[in-house]
Tab-separated table of C-alpha atoms and ligand atoms in Angstrom:
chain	number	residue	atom	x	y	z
A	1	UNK	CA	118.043	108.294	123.671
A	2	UNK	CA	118.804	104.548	123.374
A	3	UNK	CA	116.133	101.826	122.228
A	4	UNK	CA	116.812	100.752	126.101
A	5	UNK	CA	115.281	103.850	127.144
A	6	UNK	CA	112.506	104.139	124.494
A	7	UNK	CA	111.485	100.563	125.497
A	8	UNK	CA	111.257	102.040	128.969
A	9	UNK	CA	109.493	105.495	128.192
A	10	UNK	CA	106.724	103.058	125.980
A	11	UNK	CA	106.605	100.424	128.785
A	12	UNK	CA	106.065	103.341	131.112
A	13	UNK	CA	103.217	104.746	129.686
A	14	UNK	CA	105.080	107.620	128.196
A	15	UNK	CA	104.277	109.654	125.022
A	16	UNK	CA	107.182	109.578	122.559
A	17	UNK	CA	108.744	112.159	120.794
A	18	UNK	CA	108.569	112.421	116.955
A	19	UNK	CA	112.270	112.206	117.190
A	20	UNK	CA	112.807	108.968	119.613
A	21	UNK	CA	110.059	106.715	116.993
A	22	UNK	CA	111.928	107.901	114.101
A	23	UNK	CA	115.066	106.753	115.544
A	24	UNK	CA	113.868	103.328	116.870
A	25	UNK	CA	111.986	102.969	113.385
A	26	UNK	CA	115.609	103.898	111.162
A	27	UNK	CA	117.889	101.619	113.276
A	28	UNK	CA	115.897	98.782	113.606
A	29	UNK	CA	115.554	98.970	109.671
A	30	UNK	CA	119.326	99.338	109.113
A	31	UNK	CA	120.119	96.600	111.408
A	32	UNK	CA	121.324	98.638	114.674
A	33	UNK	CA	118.418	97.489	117.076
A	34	UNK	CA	118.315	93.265	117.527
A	35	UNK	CA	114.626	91.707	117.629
A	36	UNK	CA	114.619	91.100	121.209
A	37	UNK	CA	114.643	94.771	121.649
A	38	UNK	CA	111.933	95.604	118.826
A	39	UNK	CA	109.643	92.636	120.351
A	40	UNK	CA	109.997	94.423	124.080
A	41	UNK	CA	109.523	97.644	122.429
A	42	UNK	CA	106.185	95.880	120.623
A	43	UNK	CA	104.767	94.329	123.476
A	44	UNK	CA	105.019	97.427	125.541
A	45	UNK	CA	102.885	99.293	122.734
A	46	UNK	CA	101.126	96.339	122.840
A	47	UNK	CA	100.101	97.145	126.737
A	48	UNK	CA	100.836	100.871	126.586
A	49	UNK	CA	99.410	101.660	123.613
A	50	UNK	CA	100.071	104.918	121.498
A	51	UNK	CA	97.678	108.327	120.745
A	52	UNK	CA	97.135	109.445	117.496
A	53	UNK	CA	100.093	112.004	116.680
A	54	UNK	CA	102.495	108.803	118.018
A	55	UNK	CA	100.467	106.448	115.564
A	56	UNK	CA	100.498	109.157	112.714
A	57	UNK	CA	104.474	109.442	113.414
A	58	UNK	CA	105.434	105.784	113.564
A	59	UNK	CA	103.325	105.328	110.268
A	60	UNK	CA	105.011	108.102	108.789
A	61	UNK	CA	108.711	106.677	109.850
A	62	UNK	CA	107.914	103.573	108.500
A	63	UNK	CA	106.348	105.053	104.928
A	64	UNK	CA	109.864	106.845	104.908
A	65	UNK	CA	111.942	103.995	105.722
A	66	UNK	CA	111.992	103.364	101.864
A	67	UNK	CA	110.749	105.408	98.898
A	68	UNK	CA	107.636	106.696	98.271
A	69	UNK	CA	106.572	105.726	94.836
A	70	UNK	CA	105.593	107.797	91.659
A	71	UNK	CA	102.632	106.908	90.023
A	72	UNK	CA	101.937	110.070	88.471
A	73	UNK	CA	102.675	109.300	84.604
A	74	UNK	CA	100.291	106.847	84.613
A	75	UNK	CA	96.718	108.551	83.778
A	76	UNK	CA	93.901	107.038	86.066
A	77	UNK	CA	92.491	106.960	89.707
A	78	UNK	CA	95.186	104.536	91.560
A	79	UNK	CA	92.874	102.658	94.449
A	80	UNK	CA	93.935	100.027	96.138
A	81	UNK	CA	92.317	97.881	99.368
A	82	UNK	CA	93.175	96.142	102.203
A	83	UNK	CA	92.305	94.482	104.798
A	84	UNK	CA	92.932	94.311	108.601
A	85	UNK	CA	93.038	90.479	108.580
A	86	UNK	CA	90.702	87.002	108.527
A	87	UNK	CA	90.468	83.666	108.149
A	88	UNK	CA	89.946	82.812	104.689
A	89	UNK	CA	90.270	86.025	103.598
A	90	UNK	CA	91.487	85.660	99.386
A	91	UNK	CA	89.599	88.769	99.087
A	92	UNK	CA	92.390	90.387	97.252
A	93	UNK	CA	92.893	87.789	95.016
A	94	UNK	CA	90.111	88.102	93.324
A	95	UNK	CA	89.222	91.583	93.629
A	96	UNK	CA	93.060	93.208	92.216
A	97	UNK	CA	92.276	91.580	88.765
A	98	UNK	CA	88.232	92.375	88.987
A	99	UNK	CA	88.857	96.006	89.517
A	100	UNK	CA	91.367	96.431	86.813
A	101	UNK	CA	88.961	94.604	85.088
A	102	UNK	CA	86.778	97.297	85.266
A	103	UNK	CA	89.209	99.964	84.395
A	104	UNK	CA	90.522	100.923	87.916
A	105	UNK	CA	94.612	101.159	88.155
A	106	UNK	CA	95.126	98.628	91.383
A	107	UNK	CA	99.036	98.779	92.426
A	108	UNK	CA	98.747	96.367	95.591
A	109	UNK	CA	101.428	96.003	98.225
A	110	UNK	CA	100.741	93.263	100.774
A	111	UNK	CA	101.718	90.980	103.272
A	112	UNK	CA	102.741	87.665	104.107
A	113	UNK	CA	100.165	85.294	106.845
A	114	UNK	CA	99.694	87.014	110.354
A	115	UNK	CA	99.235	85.275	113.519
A	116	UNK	CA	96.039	83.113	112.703
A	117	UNK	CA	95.097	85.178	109.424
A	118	UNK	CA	96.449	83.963	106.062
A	119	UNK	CA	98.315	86.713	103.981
A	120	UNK	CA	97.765	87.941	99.942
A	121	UNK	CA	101.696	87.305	99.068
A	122	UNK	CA	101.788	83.502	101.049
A	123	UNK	CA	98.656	82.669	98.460
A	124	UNK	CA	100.325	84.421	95.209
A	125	UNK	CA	103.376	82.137	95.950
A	126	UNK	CA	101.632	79.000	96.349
A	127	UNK	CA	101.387	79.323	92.480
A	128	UNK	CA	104.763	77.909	91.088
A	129	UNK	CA	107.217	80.883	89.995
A	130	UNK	CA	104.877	83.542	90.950
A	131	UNK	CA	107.518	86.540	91.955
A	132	UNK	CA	106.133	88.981	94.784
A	133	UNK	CA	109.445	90.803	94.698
A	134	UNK	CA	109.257	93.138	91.753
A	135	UNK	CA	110.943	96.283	91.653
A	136	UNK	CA	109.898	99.696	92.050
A	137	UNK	CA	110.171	100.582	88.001
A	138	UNK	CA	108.845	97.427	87.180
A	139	UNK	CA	105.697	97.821	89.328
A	140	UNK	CA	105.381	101.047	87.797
A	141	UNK	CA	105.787	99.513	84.419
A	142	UNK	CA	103.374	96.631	84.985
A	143	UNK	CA	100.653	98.959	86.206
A	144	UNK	CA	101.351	101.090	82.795
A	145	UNK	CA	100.665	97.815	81.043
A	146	UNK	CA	98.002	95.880	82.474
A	147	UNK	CA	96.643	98.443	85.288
A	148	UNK	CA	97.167	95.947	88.276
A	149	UNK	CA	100.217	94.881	90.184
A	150	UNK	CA	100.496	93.123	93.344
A	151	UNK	CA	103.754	92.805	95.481
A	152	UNK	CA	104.935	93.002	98.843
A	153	UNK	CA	107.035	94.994	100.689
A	154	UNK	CA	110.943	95.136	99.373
A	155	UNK	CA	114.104	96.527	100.923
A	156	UNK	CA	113.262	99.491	98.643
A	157	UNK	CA	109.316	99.782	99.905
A	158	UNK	CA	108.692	100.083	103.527
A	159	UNK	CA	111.451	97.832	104.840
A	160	UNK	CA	110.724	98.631	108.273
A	161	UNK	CA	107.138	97.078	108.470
A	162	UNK	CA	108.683	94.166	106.488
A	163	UNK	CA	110.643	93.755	109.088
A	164	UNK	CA	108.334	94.267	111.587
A	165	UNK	CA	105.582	92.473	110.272
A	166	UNK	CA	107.813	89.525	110.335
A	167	UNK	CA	108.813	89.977	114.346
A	168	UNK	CA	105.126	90.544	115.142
A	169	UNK	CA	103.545	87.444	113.428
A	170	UNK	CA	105.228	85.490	116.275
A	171	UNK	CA	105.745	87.669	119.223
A	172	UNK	CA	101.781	87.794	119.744
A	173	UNK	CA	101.789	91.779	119.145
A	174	UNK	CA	99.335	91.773	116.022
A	175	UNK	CA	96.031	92.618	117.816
A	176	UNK	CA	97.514	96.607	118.439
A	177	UNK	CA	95.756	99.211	116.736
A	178	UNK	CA	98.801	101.532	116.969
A	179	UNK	CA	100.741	99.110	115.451
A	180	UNK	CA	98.240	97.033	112.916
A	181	UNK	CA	97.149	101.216	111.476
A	182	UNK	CA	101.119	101.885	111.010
A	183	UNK	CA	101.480	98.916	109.330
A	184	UNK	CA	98.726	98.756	107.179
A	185	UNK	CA	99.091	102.855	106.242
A	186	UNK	CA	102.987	102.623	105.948
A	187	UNK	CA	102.940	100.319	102.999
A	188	UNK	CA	99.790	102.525	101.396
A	189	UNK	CA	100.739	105.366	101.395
A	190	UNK	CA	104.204	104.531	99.781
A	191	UNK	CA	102.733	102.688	96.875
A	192	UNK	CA	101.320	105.829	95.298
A	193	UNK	CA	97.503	105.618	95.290
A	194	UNK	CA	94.464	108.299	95.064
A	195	UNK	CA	92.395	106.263	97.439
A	196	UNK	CA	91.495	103.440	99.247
A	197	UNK	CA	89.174	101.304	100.398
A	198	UNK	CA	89.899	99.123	103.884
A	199	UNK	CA	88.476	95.874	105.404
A	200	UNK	CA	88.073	96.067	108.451
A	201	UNK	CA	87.449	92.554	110.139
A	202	UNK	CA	85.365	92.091	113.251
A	203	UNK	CA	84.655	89.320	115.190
A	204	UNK	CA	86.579	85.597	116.767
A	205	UNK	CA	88.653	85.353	113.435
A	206	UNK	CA	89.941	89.189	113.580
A	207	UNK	CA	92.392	91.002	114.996
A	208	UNK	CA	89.494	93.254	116.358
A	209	UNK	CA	86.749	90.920	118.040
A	210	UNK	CA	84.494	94.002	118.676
A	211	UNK	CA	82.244	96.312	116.801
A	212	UNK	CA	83.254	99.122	118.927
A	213	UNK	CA	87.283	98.456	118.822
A	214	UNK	CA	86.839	97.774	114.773
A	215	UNK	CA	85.221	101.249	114.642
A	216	UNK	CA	87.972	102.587	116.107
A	217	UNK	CA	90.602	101.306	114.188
A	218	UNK	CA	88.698	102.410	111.284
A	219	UNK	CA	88.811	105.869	112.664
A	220	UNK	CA	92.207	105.473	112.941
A	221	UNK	CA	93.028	104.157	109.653
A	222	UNK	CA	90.821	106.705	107.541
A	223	UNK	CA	92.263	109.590	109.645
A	224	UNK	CA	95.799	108.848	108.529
A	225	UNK	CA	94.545	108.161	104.994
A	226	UNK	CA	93.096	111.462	104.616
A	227	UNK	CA	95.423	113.563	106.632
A	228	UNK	CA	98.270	112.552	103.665
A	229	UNK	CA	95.194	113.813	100.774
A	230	UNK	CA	93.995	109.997	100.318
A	231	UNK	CA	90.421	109.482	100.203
A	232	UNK	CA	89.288	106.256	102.433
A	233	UNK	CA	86.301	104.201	102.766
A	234	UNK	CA	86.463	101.337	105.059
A	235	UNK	CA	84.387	98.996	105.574
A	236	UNK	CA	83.461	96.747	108.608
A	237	UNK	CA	83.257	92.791	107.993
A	238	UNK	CA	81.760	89.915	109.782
A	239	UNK	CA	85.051	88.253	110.814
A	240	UNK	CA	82.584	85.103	112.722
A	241	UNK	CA	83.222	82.653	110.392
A	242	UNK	CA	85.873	81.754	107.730
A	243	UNK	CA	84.750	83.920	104.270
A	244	UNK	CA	84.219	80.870	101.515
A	245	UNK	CA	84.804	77.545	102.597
A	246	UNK	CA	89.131	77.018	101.873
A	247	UNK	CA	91.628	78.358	104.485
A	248	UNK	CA	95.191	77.948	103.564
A	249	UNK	CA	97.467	79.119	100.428
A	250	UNK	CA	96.896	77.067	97.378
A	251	UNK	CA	93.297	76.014	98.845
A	252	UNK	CA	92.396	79.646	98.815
A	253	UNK	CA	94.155	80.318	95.684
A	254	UNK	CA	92.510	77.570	94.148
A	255	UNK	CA	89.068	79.351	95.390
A	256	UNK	CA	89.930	82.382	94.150
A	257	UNK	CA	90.346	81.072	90.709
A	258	UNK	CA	86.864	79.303	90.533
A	259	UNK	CA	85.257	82.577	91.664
A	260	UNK	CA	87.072	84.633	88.773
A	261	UNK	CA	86.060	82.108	86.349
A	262	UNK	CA	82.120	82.834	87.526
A	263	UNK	CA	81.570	80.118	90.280
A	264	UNK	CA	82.261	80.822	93.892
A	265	UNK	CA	80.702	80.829	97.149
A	266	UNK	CA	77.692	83.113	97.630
A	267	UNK	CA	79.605	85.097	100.610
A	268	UNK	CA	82.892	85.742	99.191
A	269	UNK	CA	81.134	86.938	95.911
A	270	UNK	CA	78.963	89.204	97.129
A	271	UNK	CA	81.743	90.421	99.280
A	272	UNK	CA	84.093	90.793	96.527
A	273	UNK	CA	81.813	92.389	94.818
A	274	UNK	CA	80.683	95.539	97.334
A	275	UNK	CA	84.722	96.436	97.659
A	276	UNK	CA	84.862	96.025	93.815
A	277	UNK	CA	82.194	98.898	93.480
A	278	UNK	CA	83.539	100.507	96.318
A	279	UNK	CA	86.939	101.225	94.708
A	280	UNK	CA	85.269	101.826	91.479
A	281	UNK	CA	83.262	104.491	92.746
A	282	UNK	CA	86.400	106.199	94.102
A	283	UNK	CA	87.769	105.977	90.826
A	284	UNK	CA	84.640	106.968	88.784
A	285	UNK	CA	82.508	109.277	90.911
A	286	UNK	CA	79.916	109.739	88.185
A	287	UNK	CA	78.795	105.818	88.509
A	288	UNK	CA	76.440	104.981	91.448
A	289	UNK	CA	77.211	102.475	93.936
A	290	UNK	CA	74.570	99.998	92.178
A	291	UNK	CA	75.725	100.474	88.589
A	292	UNK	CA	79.361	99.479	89.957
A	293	UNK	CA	78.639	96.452	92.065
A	294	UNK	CA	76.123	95.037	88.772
A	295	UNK	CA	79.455	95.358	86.591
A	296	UNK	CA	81.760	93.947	89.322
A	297	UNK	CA	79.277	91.236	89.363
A	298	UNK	CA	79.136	90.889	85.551
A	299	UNK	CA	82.968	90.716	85.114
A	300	UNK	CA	83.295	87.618	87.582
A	301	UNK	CA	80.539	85.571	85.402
A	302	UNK	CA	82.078	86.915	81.777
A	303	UNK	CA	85.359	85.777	82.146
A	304	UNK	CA	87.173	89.591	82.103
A	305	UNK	CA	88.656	89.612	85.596
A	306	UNK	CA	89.732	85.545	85.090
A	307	UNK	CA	91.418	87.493	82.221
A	308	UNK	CA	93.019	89.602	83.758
A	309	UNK	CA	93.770	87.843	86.420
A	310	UNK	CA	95.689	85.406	83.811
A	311	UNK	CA	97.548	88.675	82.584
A	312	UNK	CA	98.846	89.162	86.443
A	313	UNK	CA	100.215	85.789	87.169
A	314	UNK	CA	102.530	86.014	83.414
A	315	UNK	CA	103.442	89.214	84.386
A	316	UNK	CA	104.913	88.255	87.265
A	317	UNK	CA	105.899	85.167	86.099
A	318	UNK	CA	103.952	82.379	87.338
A	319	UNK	CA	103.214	79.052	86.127
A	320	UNK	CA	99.837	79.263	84.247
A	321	UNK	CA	99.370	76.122	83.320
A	322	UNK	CA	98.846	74.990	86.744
A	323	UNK	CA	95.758	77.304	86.502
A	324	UNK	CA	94.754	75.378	83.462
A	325	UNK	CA	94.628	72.005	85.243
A	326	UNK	CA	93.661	72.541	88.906
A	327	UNK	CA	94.118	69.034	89.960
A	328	UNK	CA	97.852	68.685	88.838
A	329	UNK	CA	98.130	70.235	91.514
A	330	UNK	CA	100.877	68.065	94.682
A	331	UNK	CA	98.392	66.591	96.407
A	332	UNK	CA	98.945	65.971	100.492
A	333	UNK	CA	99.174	62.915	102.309
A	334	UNK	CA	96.353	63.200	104.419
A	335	UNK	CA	92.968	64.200	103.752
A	336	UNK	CA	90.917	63.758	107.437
A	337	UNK	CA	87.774	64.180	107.535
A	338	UNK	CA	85.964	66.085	110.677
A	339	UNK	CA	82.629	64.737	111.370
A	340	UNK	CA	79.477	66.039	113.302
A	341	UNK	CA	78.877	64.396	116.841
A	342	UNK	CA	75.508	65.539	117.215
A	343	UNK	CA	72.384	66.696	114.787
A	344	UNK	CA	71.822	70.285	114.697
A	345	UNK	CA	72.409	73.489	113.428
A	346	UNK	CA	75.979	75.154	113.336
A	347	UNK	CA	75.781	78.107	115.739
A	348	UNK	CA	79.306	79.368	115.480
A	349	UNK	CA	82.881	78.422	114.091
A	350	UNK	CA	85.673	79.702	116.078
A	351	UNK	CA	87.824	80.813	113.226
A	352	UNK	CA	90.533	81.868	115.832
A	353	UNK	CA	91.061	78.125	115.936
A	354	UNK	CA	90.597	77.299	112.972
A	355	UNK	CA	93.496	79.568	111.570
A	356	UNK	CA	95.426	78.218	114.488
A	357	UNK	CA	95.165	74.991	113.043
A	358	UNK	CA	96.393	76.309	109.848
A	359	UNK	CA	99.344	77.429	111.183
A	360	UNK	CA	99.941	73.715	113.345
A	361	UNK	CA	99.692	72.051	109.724
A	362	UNK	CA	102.141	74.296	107.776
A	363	UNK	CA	99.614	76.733	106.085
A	364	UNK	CA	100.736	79.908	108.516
A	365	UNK	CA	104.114	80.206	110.495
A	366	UNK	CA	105.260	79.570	113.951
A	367	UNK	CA	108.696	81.192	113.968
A	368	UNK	CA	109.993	83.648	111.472
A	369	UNK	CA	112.346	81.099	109.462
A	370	UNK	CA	109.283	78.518	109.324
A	371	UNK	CA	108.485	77.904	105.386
A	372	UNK	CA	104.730	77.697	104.017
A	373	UNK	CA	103.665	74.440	103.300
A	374	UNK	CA	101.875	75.941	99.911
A	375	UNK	CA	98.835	72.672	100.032
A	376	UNK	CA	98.167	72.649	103.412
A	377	UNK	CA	94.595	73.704	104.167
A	378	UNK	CA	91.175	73.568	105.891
A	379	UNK	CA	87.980	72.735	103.629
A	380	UNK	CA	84.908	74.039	105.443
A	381	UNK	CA	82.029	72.213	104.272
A	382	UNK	CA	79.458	73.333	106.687
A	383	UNK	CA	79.265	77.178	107.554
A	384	UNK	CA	76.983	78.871	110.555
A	385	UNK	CA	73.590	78.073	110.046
A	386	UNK	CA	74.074	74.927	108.143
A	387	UNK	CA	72.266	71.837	109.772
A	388	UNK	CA	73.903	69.034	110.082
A	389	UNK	CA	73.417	65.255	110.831
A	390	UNK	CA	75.795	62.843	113.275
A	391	UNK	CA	78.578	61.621	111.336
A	392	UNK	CA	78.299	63.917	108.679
A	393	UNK	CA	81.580	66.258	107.062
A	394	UNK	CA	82.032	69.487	108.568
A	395	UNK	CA	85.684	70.161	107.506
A	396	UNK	CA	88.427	68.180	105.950
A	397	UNK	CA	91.963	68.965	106.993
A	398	UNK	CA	94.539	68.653	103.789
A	399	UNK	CA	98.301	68.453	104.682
A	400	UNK	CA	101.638	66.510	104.505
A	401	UNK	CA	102.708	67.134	108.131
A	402	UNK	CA	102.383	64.817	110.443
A	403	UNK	CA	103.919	66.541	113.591
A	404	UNK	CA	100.291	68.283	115.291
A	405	UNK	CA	97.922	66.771	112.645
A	406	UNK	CA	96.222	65.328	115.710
A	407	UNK	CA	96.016	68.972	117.626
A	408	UNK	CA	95.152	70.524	114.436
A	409	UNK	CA	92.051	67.672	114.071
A	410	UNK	CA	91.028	68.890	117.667
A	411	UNK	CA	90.945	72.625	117.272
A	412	UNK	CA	88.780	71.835	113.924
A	413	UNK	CA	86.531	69.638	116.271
A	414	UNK	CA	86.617	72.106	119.023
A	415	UNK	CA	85.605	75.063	116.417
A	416	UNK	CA	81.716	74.229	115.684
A	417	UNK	CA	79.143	74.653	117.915
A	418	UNK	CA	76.386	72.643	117.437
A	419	UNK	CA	73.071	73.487	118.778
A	420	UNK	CA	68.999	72.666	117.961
A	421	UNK	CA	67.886	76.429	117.117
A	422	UNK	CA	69.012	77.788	113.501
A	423	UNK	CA	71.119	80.773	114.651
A	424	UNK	CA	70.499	84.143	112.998
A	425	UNK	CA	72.817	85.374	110.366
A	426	UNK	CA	75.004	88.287	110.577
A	427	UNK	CA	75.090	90.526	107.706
A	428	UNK	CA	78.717	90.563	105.465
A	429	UNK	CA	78.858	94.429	106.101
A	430	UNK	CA	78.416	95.367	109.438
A	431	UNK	CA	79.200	99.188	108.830
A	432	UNK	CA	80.475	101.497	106.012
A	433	UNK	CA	82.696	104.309	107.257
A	434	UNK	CA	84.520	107.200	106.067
A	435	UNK	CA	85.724	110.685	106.961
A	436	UNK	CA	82.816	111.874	108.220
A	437	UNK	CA	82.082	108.890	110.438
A	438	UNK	CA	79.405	106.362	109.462
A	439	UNK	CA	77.498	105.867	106.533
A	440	UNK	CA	74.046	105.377	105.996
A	441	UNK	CA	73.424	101.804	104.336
A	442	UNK	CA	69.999	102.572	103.592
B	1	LIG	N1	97.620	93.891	107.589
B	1	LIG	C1	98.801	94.560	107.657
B	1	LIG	O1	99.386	94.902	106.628
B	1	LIG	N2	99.293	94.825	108.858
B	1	LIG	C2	98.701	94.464	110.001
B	1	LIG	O2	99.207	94.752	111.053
B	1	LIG	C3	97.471	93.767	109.932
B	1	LIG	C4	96.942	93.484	108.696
């Protein structure tokens, strides 16, 4: 079969063989298939969508399309997390170094920003030096050393979702479950680990905008998990409104930082925290869940996972003592406030555009050769429920481009909806889920 007729088959409706995604998978990784194929082929799984055996299959092509790693000299539950994708999402950030913290080996492949959602490897680079591109012995060798290691994915380490991942940030094909659960399991179940614990975003900011479709890519992603002997917990997010208050790369990074060294927004601690205990319960069965998420807490006020954190960005060769002085930061050329223009309450941000308006001012891409403009961000002072006055700060947008600023001002604008009732809140976790469907949260 060609990719001509695969594209076809997929566009069709048609279930494909083992055989014909394999194929597709290997030659668009060596080179053979161009990107205008691969996006057609995308967008008709897009439509078309794929059952489980054709989802299991493409993951499995992809894990294969580079090496499967080794992690078995080094003693220790390997757990790792990930997430399906938000809007202010520096989860990761923070909770790598907090888990190894804690004694947990974390080796962590990610990605780069998707569509509207910001990505773990843009924000690691936004630190000066900081090399995402480590090898496969020196990954191993870093998490002998220090437990944690974060990368992305190399020409050695699924290649094909690298590639792929790259094709579907701007072909609008992200919001697949197919295609976001091969992508996602691909790179995790090359990188070696005993378990793992998944984000799974719902709401205007995710890639899922309902409970029930979250739920089912949950399904998905846990099913794969544990059909290759990985145990999975995944949990399901409120994706309503951006998690802190930065959106961008260094913004977030910068974020991230304060919360390690003990001071960061309520939400994105607390959220931090559950995964933290969630992947250290994997790792330690004999600790409850509320003895791990009281030492996750304690490590982010006593300095260990800023520590360790430090540890990560030497070992891969970042500049630290940008970390020492925050504000030495390059500043950007504009700094624009977005005021209220009413009183009220905040009833809702529309983080879909408010991560579009991180991509118009350089913080996510628009084509796959755009660079990352590392200071570009959104600072969202007030959050749902907030009340506000007229004329008061909502957001401030931070970036050097001019070209859209005014569009990207607009979306911010357009985001809050301002109202006279307080609206209620939404919980952080929504839902815990694992193998055997959901979990009681007591
Ligand atoms: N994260 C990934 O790695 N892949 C996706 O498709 C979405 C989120």
């Amino acid at each position: 079969m060609t990719a001509y007729e695969i594209i076809l088959k997929k566009r069709d409706k048609q279930e494909l063989t083992k055989n014909e995604i394999k194929m597709l998978v290997d030659d668009y990784t060596a080179g053979k298939i161009p990107d205008y194929q691969m996006s057609a082929f995308l967008m008709a799984v897009y439509f078309a969508g794929m059952n489980f055996r054709e989802t299991t299959d493409l993951t499995i092509a992809m894990r294969d399309s580079g090496t499967v790693i080794d992690l078995s000299m080094i003693p220790g539950k390997k757990v790792d997390k990930h997430s399906t994708g938000g809007v202010g999402d520096k989860i990761s950030l923070i909770l790598a170094p907090l888990a190894a913290s804690l004694g947990v080996i974390v080796p962590m492949i990610s990605g780069r920003g998707l569509g509207h959602t910001g990505g773990t490897l843009d924000k690691l680079e936004s630190i000066p030096g900081f090399n995402i591109g480590l090898s496969i012995s020196q990954f191993q060798q870093t998490l002998k050393d220090i437990g944690v290691c974060m990368i992305g994915q190399t020409a050695e380490i699924a290649p094909a979702d690298k590639k792929l991942y790259a094709l579907r940030d701007v072909t609008g094909t992200v919001e697949s479950i197919p295609l976001i659960s091969a992508s996602i399991m691909s790179k995790k179940l090359a990188e070696g680990i005993d378990a793992l614990v998944l984000d799974v975003k719902v709401g205007n900011g995710a890639f899922m905008k309902s409970f029930e479709r979250a739920a089912e890519l949950a399904k998905n992603l846990i099913s794969i998990g544990e059909n290759s002997g990985k145990s999975v917990i995944a949990l399901l997010t409120n994706m309503d409104e951006p998690l802190g208050k930065a959106v961008g790369n260094w913004i977030e990074m910068r974020e991230s930082i304060e919360t390690l060294r003990g001071d960061g927004p309520d939400d994105l601690v607390e959220l931090t925290a559950a995964f933290s205990a969630y992947m250290l319960i994997l790792a330690k069965p004999e600790l409850t869940y509320e003895e791990a998420y009281f030492r996750s807490k304690a490590n982010l006020k006593n300095g260990r996972a800023y520590e360790k954190f430090l540890e990560i960005v030497q070992r891969h060769g970042g500049d630290t003592d940008i970390l020492a002085d925050l504000d030495g930061y390059p500043k950007t050329k504009h700094a624009i406030p977005i005021t209220a223009k009413s009183d009220g309450f905040v009833l809702s941000i529309n983080c879909l555009e408010v991560g579009m308006a991180g991509v118009l001012i350089g913080a996510g891409r628009r084509t796959k050769e755009d660079a990352i403009d590392y200071s570009s961000g959104i600072m969202i002072h007030k959050k749902v429920g907030d009340r506000v006055i007229e004329g008061e700060i909502l957001a401030t947008v931070y970036t050097s481009i001019d070209d859209q600023l005014e569009s990207a001002c607009q979306k911010i604008e357009q985001a809050y909806e301002i109202g006279f009732n307080a609206p209620d809140k939404k919980p952080l976790i929504l839902a815990v889920m694992d193998r055997n469907g959901f979990r009681d949260m007591g």
